[in-house]
Amino acid sequence: MSFVALIPARLKSTRLPNKPLADIGGKPMIVRVIEQALKSSANQVCVATDDEQIKSVVEAAGYAAILTRSNHPSGTDRLAEAVEHLGLPDDAIVVNVQGDEPLIDPSLIDAVAAKLIADRSLSMSTACHAISDQADFLNSNVVKVVLDAKQRAMYFSRAAIPWPRDAFMQDQSALPAGLIALRHIGIYGYRAEFLRTYQKLSPSCIESIEALEQLRVLWHGYTIGVHTSADVPLAGVDTPEDLARVRDAFARLTKI
């Protein structure tokens, strides 16, 4: 399996300033993410950043980094610039590994890449897992996805979808038996050709309403294949509390 893992990283974060450089067990978070990505089947791992400090830290650790513009509206646009820097051919597969996921499972990275390798009709790929908790299903911060028969995304939403109308008319205290409710996992795979195309796609009304960038892809008629993971992935780092939890996890791993 041949693909490139690209890790977009920027220093600006409202909830956790300088997040990529936060120390986790003696190493910056961004280096921990790279180390996890290197455990996947990727034949190349590279950080795409708009900050010289991040680039220097990555290179000092012996890894690759690309300096990109600072005015990209999204991580996807940053990856599109990185694809040009790397000179990747249109058929190259790129997996976007978030720079705040130091505990990401390397097999999940492989699974997202494998979706695109197996089906050339797909422009993008991503992942999901089953929702078993009623509170998560109703939580607007939990992004849901509904799939078609070919395991492609039909729609992403912060709303509770698919809505079990008849069952919930009787009882909303628990999820009804047989409901297939899926939580979206924020990891994406792309063909390099589509990353070049994405920059030219106009924003859609549904992505602004839901605040979900991936809806632009569906709005313009492109397909997203979805891998359903049997495991619930470990959460990334968004807050100081998340950082403390991840530091504890690495401390436990060091003792093993």
PDB file of C-alpha atoms in Angstrom:
ATOM      1  CA  MET A   1       0.000   0.000   0.000  1.00  0.00           C
ATOM      2  CA  SER A   2       1.474   3.316  -1.093  1.00  0.00           C
ATOM      3  CA  PHE A   3       0.304   6.657   0.273  1.00  0.00           C
ATOM      4  CA  VAL A   4       1.518   9.874   1.882  1.00  0.00           C
ATOM      5  CA  ALA A   5       0.532  10.942   5.392  1.00  0.00           C
ATOM      6  CA  LEU A   6       0.376  14.731   5.664  1.00  0.00           C
ATOM      7  CA  ILE A   7      -0.009  16.416   9.057  1.00  0.00           C
ATOM      8  CA  PRO A   8      -1.318  20.007   8.994  1.00  0.00           C
ATOM      9  CA  ALA A   9      -0.195  21.993  12.048  1.00  0.00           C
ATOM     10  CA  ARG A  10      -0.509  25.600  13.164  1.00  0.00           C
ATOM     11  CA  LEU A  11       0.306  27.344  16.443  1.00  0.00           C
ATOM     12  CA  LYS A  12      -2.859  29.406  16.755  1.00  0.00           C
ATOM     13  CA  SER A  13      -5.438  27.759  19.011  1.00  0.00           C
ATOM     14  CA  THR A  14      -7.974  29.628  21.106  1.00  0.00           C
ATOM     15  CA  ARG A  15      -8.393  26.879  23.715  1.00  0.00           C
ATOM     16  CA  LEU A  16      -4.804  25.649  23.891  1.00  0.00           C
ATOM     17  CA  PRO A  17      -2.131  28.093  22.637  1.00  0.00           C
ATOM     18  CA  ASN A  18       1.008  26.579  21.043  1.00  0.00           C
ATOM     19  CA  LYS A  19      -0.726  23.191  21.019  1.00  0.00           C
ATOM     20  CA  PRO A  20       1.566  21.391  18.517  1.00  0.00           C
ATOM     21  CA  LEU A  21       4.590  22.154  20.717  1.00  0.00           C
ATOM     22  CA  ALA A  22       3.026  21.021  24.004  1.00  0.00           C
ATOM     23  CA  ASP A  23       5.281  18.557  25.798  1.00  0.00           C
ATOM     24  CA  ILE A  24       4.072  14.964  26.000  1.00  0.00           C
ATOM     25  CA  GLY A  25       6.466  12.654  27.776  1.00  0.00           C
ATOM     26  CA  GLY A  26       9.516  14.702  26.808  1.00  0.00           C
ATOM     27  CA  LYS A  27       8.573  15.272  23.146  1.00  0.00           C
ATOM     28  CA  PRO A  28       6.448  17.924  21.404  1.00  0.00           C
ATOM     29  CA  MET A  29       2.947  16.781  20.489  1.00  0.00           C
ATOM     30  CA  ILE A  30       3.624  17.181  16.765  1.00  0.00           C
ATOM     31  CA  VAL A  31       6.556  14.758  17.039  1.00  0.00           C
ATOM     32  CA  ARG A  32       4.340  12.233  18.844  1.00  0.00           C
ATOM     33  CA  VAL A  33       1.831  12.463  15.977  1.00  0.00           C
ATOM     34  CA  ILE A  34       4.584  11.897  13.414  1.00  0.00           C
ATOM     35  CA  GLU A  35       5.776   8.833  15.322  1.00  0.00           C
ATOM     36  CA  GLN A  36       2.280   7.346  15.225  1.00  0.00           C
ATOM     37  CA  ALA A  37       1.900   8.098  11.512  1.00  0.00           C
ATOM     38  CA  LEU A  38       5.234   6.366  10.836  1.00  0.00           C
ATOM     39  CA  LYS A  39       3.781   3.174  12.331  1.00  0.00           C
ATOM     40  CA  SER A  40       1.237   3.118   9.495  1.00  0.00           C
ATOM     41  CA  SER A  41       1.983   1.830   5.991  1.00  0.00           C
ATOM     42  CA  ALA A  42       2.619   5.350   4.661  1.00  0.00           C
ATOM     43  CA  ASN A  43       5.707   5.528   2.484  1.00  0.00           C
ATOM     44  CA  GLN A  44       6.115   9.220   3.327  1.00  0.00           C
ATOM     45  CA  VAL A  45       5.144  11.325   6.369  1.00  0.00           C
ATOM     46  CA  CYS A  46       5.401  15.094   6.312  1.00  0.00           C
ATOM     47  CA  VAL A  47       4.156  18.045   8.388  1.00  0.00           C
ATOM     48  CA  ALA A  48       2.549  21.006   6.577  1.00  0.00           C
ATOM     49  CA  THR A  49       2.756  24.125   8.742  1.00  0.00           C
ATOM     50  CA  ASP A  50       2.605  27.905   8.493  1.00  0.00           C
ATOM     51  CA  ASP A  51       5.009  28.392  11.390  1.00  0.00           C
ATOM     52  CA  GLU A  52       8.825  28.386  11.280  1.00  0.00           C
ATOM     53  CA  GLN A  53       9.010  27.244  14.894  1.00  0.00           C
ATOM     54  CA  ILE A  54       6.993  24.084  14.208  1.00  0.00           C
ATOM     55  CA  LYS A  55       9.054  23.389  11.090  1.00  0.00           C
ATOM     56  CA  SER A  56      12.287  23.756  13.065  1.00  0.00           C
ATOM     57  CA  VAL A  57      11.083  21.452  15.854  1.00  0.00           C
ATOM     58  CA  VAL A  58      10.034  18.776  13.369  1.00  0.00           C
ATOM     59  CA  GLU A  59      13.286  18.940  11.436  1.00  0.00           C
ATOM     60  CA  ALA A  60      15.356  18.933  14.640  1.00  0.00           C
ATOM     61  CA  ALA A  61      13.674  15.625  15.491  1.00  0.00           C
ATOM     62  CA  GLY A  62      14.793  14.266  12.117  1.00  0.00           C
ATOM     63  CA  TYR A  63      11.477  14.454  10.266  1.00  0.00           C
ATOM     64  CA  ALA A  64      10.155  16.295   7.187  1.00  0.00           C
ATOM     65  CA  ALA A  65       8.191  19.542   7.221  1.00  0.00           C
ATOM     66  CA  ILE A  66       6.906  21.960   4.585  1.00  0.00           C
ATOM     67  CA  LEU A  67       6.296  25.647   5.207  1.00  0.00           C
ATOM     68  CA  THR A  68       2.965  26.751   3.740  1.00  0.00           C
ATOM     69  CA  ARG A  69       1.109  30.041   3.533  1.00  0.00           C
ATOM     70  CA  SER A  70      -0.568  31.356   6.685  1.00  0.00           C
ATOM     71  CA  ASN A  71      -3.846  32.448   5.060  1.00  0.00           C
ATOM     72  CA  HIS A  72      -5.365  29.062   4.251  1.00  0.00           C
ATOM     73  CA  PRO A  73      -9.046  28.897   5.291  1.00  0.00           C
ATOM     74  CA  SER A  74      -8.791  25.201   6.178  1.00  0.00           C
ATOM     75  CA  GLY A  75      -6.402  22.328   6.720  1.00  0.00           C
ATOM     76  CA  THR A  76      -7.556  20.852   3.402  1.00  0.00           C
ATOM     77  CA  ASP A  77      -6.360  23.941   1.544  1.00  0.00           C
ATOM     78  CA  ARG A  78      -3.024  23.697   3.381  1.00  0.00           C
ATOM     79  CA  LEU A  79      -2.667  20.100   2.203  1.00  0.00           C
ATOM     80  CA  ALA A  80      -3.383  21.161  -1.368  1.00  0.00           C
ATOM     81  CA  GLU A  81      -0.424  23.534  -1.225  1.00  0.00           C
ATOM     82  CA  ALA A  82       1.730  20.809   0.342  1.00  0.00           C
ATOM     83  CA  VAL A  83       0.849  18.457  -2.527  1.00  0.00           C
ATOM     84  CA  GLU A  84       2.295  21.024  -4.931  1.00  0.00           C
ATOM     85  CA  HIS A  85       5.460  21.420  -2.826  1.00  0.00           C
ATOM     86  CA  LEU A  86       5.942  17.645  -2.876  1.00  0.00           C
ATOM     87  CA  GLY A  87       5.172  17.380  -6.578  1.00  0.00           C
ATOM     88  CA  LEU A  88       2.747  14.495  -6.045  1.00  0.00           C
ATOM     89  CA  PRO A  89       1.102  13.002  -9.156  1.00  0.00           C
ATOM     90  CA  ASP A  90      -2.678  13.212  -9.518  1.00  0.00           C
ATOM     91  CA  ASP A  91      -3.184   9.557  -8.576  1.00  0.00           C
ATOM     92  CA  ALA A  92      -1.186   9.798  -5.338  1.00  0.00           C
ATOM     93  CA  ILE A  93      -3.175   9.114  -2.181  1.00  0.00           C
ATOM     94  CA  VAL A  94      -2.855  11.517   0.735  1.00  0.00           C
ATOM     95  CA  VAL A  95      -4.148  10.911   4.258  1.00  0.00           C
ATOM     96  CA  ASN A  96      -4.727  13.952   6.457  1.00  0.00           C
ATOM     97  CA  VAL A  97      -3.569  13.055   9.972  1.00  0.00           C
ATOM     98  CA  GLN A  98      -4.580  15.776  12.423  1.00  0.00           C
ATOM     99  CA  GLY A  99      -1.682  17.364  14.310  1.00  0.00           C
ATOM    100  CA  ASP A 100      -3.484  17.064  17.646  1.00  0.00           C
ATOM    101  CA  GLU A 101      -3.958  13.267  17.543  1.00  0.00           C
ATOM    102  CA  PRO A 102      -0.871  11.887  19.346  1.00  0.00           C
ATOM    103  CA  LEU A 103      -2.710   8.649  20.171  1.00  0.00           C
ATOM    104  CA  ILE A 104      -4.108   7.965  16.693  1.00  0.00           C
ATOM    105  CA  ASP A 105      -4.225   4.295  15.752  1.00  0.00           C
ATOM    106  CA  PRO A 106      -1.903   3.648  12.759  1.00  0.00           C
ATOM    107  CA  SER A 107      -4.305   0.985  11.475  1.00  0.00           C
ATOM    108  CA  LEU A 108      -7.008   3.658  11.124  1.00  0.00           C
ATOM    109  CA  ILE A 109      -4.679   5.668   8.876  1.00  0.00           C
ATOM    110  CA  ASP A 110      -4.140   2.550   6.756  1.00  0.00           C
ATOM    111  CA  ALA A 111      -7.881   1.822   6.570  1.00  0.00           C
ATOM    112  CA  VAL A 112      -8.687   5.312   5.259  1.00  0.00           C
ATOM    113  CA  ALA A 113      -5.993   4.997   2.591  1.00  0.00           C
ATOM    114  CA  ALA A 114      -7.172   1.492   1.673  1.00  0.00           C
ATOM    115  CA  LYS A 115     -10.663   2.807   0.869  1.00  0.00           C
ATOM    116  CA  LEU A 116      -9.269   4.929  -1.950  1.00  0.00           C
ATOM    117  CA  ILE A 117      -6.938   2.205  -3.175  1.00  0.00           C
ATOM    118  CA  ALA A 118      -9.809  -0.284  -3.411  1.00  0.00           C
ATOM    119  CA  ASP A 119     -12.276   2.031  -5.182  1.00  0.00           C
ATOM    120  CA  ARG A 120     -11.013   4.445  -7.819  1.00  0.00           C
ATOM    121  CA  SER A 121     -14.455   6.068  -8.126  1.00  0.00           C
ATOM    122  CA  LEU A 122     -13.999   7.725  -4.721  1.00  0.00           C
ATOM    123  CA  SER A 123     -12.625  11.250  -4.446  1.00  0.00           C
ATOM    124  CA  MET A 124     -12.206  11.130  -0.677  1.00  0.00           C
ATOM    125  CA  SER A 125     -12.374   8.727   2.239  1.00  0.00           C
ATOM    126  CA  THR A 126     -12.974   9.044   5.969  1.00  0.00           C
ATOM    127  CA  ALA A 127     -14.060   6.904   8.926  1.00  0.00           C
ATOM    128  CA  CYS A 128     -16.795   6.395  11.502  1.00  0.00           C
ATOM    129  CA  HIS A 129     -17.791   4.161  14.400  1.00  0.00           C
ATOM    130  CA  ALA A 130     -21.080   3.005  15.859  1.00  0.00           C
ATOM    131  CA  ILE A 131     -22.882   5.167  18.413  1.00  0.00           C
ATOM    132  CA  SER A 132     -24.210   3.213  21.364  1.00  0.00           C
ATOM    133  CA  ASP A 133     -24.978   6.079  23.744  1.00  0.00           C
ATOM    134  CA  GLN A 134     -28.243   8.005  23.447  1.00  0.00           C
ATOM    135  CA  ALA A 135     -26.622  11.204  24.774  1.00  0.00           C
ATOM    136  CA  ASP A 136     -23.983  11.104  22.032  1.00  0.00           C
ATOM    137  CA  PHE A 137     -26.673  10.567  19.415  1.00  0.00           C
ATOM    138  CA  LEU A 138     -28.510  13.704  20.535  1.00  0.00           C
ATOM    139  CA  ASN A 139     -25.341  15.798  21.102  1.00  0.00           C
ATOM    140  CA  SER A 140     -24.851  18.415  18.371  1.00  0.00           C
ATOM    141  CA  ASN A 141     -21.086  18.377  19.005  1.00  0.00           C
ATOM    142  CA  VAL A 142     -21.033  14.741  17.862  1.00  0.00           C
ATOM    143  CA  VAL A 143     -21.046  14.676  14.052  1.00  0.00           C
ATOM    144  CA  LYS A 144     -23.116  11.868  12.570  1.00  0.00           C
ATOM    145  CA  VAL A 145     -22.878  10.293   9.114  1.00  0.00           C
ATOM    146  CA  VAL A 146     -25.372   8.183   7.144  1.00  0.00           C
ATOM    147  CA  LEU A 147     -23.991   5.702   4.594  1.00  0.00           C
ATOM    148  CA  ASP A 148     -25.402   4.160   1.438  1.00  0.00           C
ATOM    149  CA  ALA A 149     -25.252   0.483   0.441  1.00  0.00           C
ATOM    150  CA  LYS A 150     -21.700   0.921  -0.897  1.00  0.00           C
ATOM    151  CA  GLN A 151     -20.445   2.464   2.355  1.00  0.00           C
ATOM    152  CA  ARG A 152     -20.280   5.948   0.899  1.00  0.00           C
ATOM    153  CA  ALA A 153     -21.380   9.043   2.775  1.00  0.00           C
ATOM    154  CA  MET A 154     -24.891  10.238   2.002  1.00  0.00           C
ATOM    155  CA  TYR A 155     -24.818  13.097   4.523  1.00  0.00           C
ATOM    156  CA  PHE A 156     -22.985  14.408   7.576  1.00  0.00           C
ATOM    157  CA  SER A 157     -24.869  16.302  10.268  1.00  0.00           C
ATOM    158  CA  ARG A 158     -24.742  17.568  13.813  1.00  0.00           C
ATOM    159  CA  ALA A 159     -28.380  16.539  14.055  1.00  0.00           C
ATOM    160  CA  ALA A 160     -29.461  13.092  15.245  1.00  0.00           C
ATOM    161  CA  ILE A 161     -29.609  11.111  11.991  1.00  0.00           C
ATOM    162  CA  PRO A 162     -31.164   8.805  10.999  1.00  0.00           C
ATOM    163  CA  TRP A 163     -34.039   9.836  13.253  1.00  0.00           C
ATOM    164  CA  PRO A 164     -35.961   6.771  14.533  1.00  0.00           C
ATOM    165  CA  ARG A 165     -39.374   8.385  14.228  1.00  0.00           C
ATOM    166  CA  ASP A 166     -41.674   5.601  15.400  1.00  0.00           C
ATOM    167  CA  ALA A 167     -39.418   4.365  18.211  1.00  0.00           C
ATOM    168  CA  PHE A 168     -38.802   7.870  19.558  1.00  0.00           C
ATOM    169  CA  MET A 169     -42.524   8.653  19.520  1.00  0.00           C
ATOM    170  CA  GLN A 170     -42.756   5.986  22.214  1.00  0.00           C
ATOM    171  CA  ASP A 171     -39.506   6.475  24.147  1.00  0.00           C
ATOM    172  CA  GLN A 172     -36.416   8.684  23.751  1.00  0.00           C
ATOM    173  CA  SER A 173     -34.588   7.493  26.862  1.00  0.00           C
ATOM    174  CA  ALA A 174     -32.444   5.013  24.906  1.00  0.00           C
ATOM    175  CA  LEU A 175     -31.493   4.167  21.341  1.00  0.00           C
ATOM    176  CA  PRO A 176     -33.902   1.665  19.756  1.00  0.00           C
ATOM    177  CA  ALA A 177     -32.636  -1.806  18.878  1.00  0.00           C
ATOM    178  CA  GLY A 178     -31.420  -2.068  15.294  1.00  0.00           C
ATOM    179  CA  LEU A 179     -30.700   1.644  14.838  1.00  0.00           C
ATOM    180  CA  ILE A 180     -27.546   2.151  12.776  1.00  0.00           C
ATOM    181  CA  ALA A 181     -26.169   5.410  14.147  1.00  0.00           C
ATOM    182  CA  LEU A 182     -22.610   6.320  13.182  1.00  0.00           C
ATOM    183  CA  ARG A 183     -20.230   8.919  14.585  1.00  0.00           C
ATOM    184  CA  HIS A 184     -17.881  10.550  12.122  1.00  0.00           C
ATOM    185  CA  ILE A 185     -14.148  10.305  12.859  1.00  0.00           C
ATOM    186  CA  GLY A 186     -12.210  13.356  11.646  1.00  0.00           C
ATOM    187  CA  ILE A 187      -9.582  11.710   9.471  1.00  0.00           C
ATOM    188  CA  TYR A 188      -9.598  12.111   5.682  1.00  0.00           C
ATOM    189  CA  GLY A 189      -7.982  10.537   2.648  1.00  0.00           C
ATOM    190  CA  TYR A 190      -7.787  12.243  -0.744  1.00  0.00           C
ATOM    191  CA  ARG A 191      -6.469  11.701  -4.206  1.00  0.00           C
ATOM    192  CA  ALA A 192      -3.943  14.447  -4.990  1.00  0.00           C
ATOM    193  CA  GLU A 193      -6.013  15.325  -8.058  1.00  0.00           C
ATOM    194  CA  PHE A 194      -9.049  16.015  -5.878  1.00  0.00           C
ATOM    195  CA  LEU A 195      -7.032  18.183  -3.470  1.00  0.00           C
ATOM    196  CA  ARG A 196      -6.138  20.334  -6.472  1.00  0.00           C
ATOM    197  CA  THR A 197      -9.816  20.432  -7.476  1.00  0.00           C
ATOM    198  CA  TYR A 198     -11.071  21.178  -3.962  1.00  0.00           C
ATOM    199  CA  GLN A 199      -9.479  24.632  -3.919  1.00  0.00           C
ATOM    200  CA  LYS A 200     -11.696  25.603  -6.857  1.00  0.00           C
ATOM    201  CA  LEU A 201     -14.977  24.411  -5.306  1.00  0.00           C
ATOM    202  CA  SER A 202     -17.246  27.190  -4.107  1.00  0.00           C
ATOM    203  CA  PRO A 203     -18.482  26.995  -0.504  1.00  0.00           C
ATOM    204  CA  SER A 204     -21.949  25.531  -0.104  1.00  0.00           C
ATOM    205  CA  CYS A 205     -24.871  26.737   1.997  1.00  0.00           C
ATOM    206  CA  ILE A 206     -25.144  23.435   3.876  1.00  0.00           C
ATOM    207  CA  GLU A 207     -21.521  23.509   5.057  1.00  0.00           C
ATOM    208  CA  SER A 208     -22.022  26.959   6.571  1.00  0.00           C
ATOM    209  CA  ILE A 209     -25.319  25.940   8.179  1.00  0.00           C
ATOM    210  CA  GLU A 210     -23.859  22.766   9.737  1.00  0.00           C
ATOM    211  CA  ALA A 211     -20.302  24.154  10.109  1.00  0.00           C
ATOM    212  CA  LEU A 212     -18.997  20.986   8.432  1.00  0.00           C
ATOM    213  CA  GLU A 213     -16.448  21.515   5.674  1.00  0.00           C
ATOM    214  CA  GLN A 214     -16.838  18.009   4.209  1.00  0.00           C
ATOM    215  CA  LEU A 215     -20.386  18.835   3.090  1.00  0.00           C
ATOM    216  CA  ARG A 216     -18.870  20.965   0.316  1.00  0.00           C
ATOM    217  CA  VAL A 217     -17.623  17.746  -1.261  1.00  0.00           C
ATOM    218  CA  LEU A 218     -21.071  16.116  -1.288  1.00  0.00           C
ATOM    219  CA  TRP A 219     -22.752  19.332  -2.392  1.00  0.00           C
ATOM    220  CA  HIS A 220     -20.633  19.361  -5.559  1.00  0.00           C
ATOM    221  CA  GLY A 221     -21.392  15.722  -6.323  1.00  0.00           C
ATOM    222  CA  TYR A 222     -18.140  14.030  -5.291  1.00  0.00           C
ATOM    223  CA  THR A 223     -18.102  10.742  -3.396  1.00  0.00           C
ATOM    224  CA  ILE A 224     -16.652   9.984   0.043  1.00  0.00           C
ATOM    225  CA  GLY A 225     -16.004   6.372   1.025  1.00  0.00           C
ATOM    226  CA  VAL A 226     -16.325   5.631   4.738  1.00  0.00           C
ATOM    227  CA  HIS A 227     -14.487   2.995   6.765  1.00  0.00           C
ATOM    228  CA  THR A 228     -16.471   1.791   9.779  1.00  0.00           C
ATOM    229  CA  SER A 229     -14.113   1.134  12.664  1.00  0.00           C
ATOM    230  CA  ALA A 230     -14.900  -1.583  15.181  1.00  0.00           C
ATOM    231  CA  ASP A 231     -13.090   0.454  17.838  1.00  0.00           C
ATOM    232  CA  VAL A 232     -13.805   3.879  19.270  1.00  0.00           C
ATOM    233  CA  PRO A 233     -10.687   5.991  18.619  1.00  0.00           C
ATOM    234  CA  LEU A 234      -8.953   7.781  21.453  1.00  0.00           C
ATOM    235  CA  ALA A 235      -9.798  11.483  21.534  1.00  0.00           C
ATOM    236  CA  GLY A 236      -7.435  14.173  20.317  1.00  0.00           C
ATOM    237  CA  VAL A 237      -6.224  17.241  22.198  1.00  0.00           C
ATOM    238  CA  ASP A 238      -8.407  20.363  22.153  1.00  0.00           C
ATOM    239  CA  THR A 239      -8.240  21.590  25.751  1.00  0.00           C
ATOM    240  CA  PRO A 240      -5.821  21.636  28.708  1.00  0.00           C
ATOM    241  CA  GLU A 241      -7.874  18.792  30.201  1.00  0.00           C
ATOM    242  CA  ASP A 242      -7.344  16.729  27.039  1.00  0.00           C
ATOM    243  CA  LEU A 243      -3.610  17.412  27.211  1.00  0.00           C
ATOM    244  CA  ALA A 244      -3.451  16.226  30.822  1.00  0.00           C
ATOM    245  CA  ARG A 245      -5.283  13.032  29.886  1.00  0.00           C
ATOM    246  CA  VAL A 246      -2.918  12.307  26.995  1.00  0.00           C
ATOM    247  CA  ARG A 247       0.127  12.997  29.156  1.00  0.00           C
ATOM    248  CA  ASP A 248      -1.176  10.480  31.689  1.00  0.00           C
ATOM    249  CA  ALA A 249      -1.686   7.922  28.920  1.00  0.00           C
ATOM    250  CA  PHE A 250       1.897   8.291  27.709  1.00  0.00           C
ATOM    251  CA  ALA A 251       3.178   8.095  31.284  1.00  0.00           C
ATOM    252  CA  ARG A 252       1.353   4.772  31.716  1.00  0.00           C
ATOM    253  CA  LEU A 253       2.752   3.457  28.429  1.00  0.00           C
ATOM    254  CA  THR A 254       6.281   4.372  29.506  1.00  0.00           C
ATOM    255  CA  LYS A 255       5.920   2.303  32.657  1.00  0.00           C
ATOM    256  CA  ILE A 256       4.792  -0.800  30.758  1.00  0.00           C
TER     257      ILE A 256
END
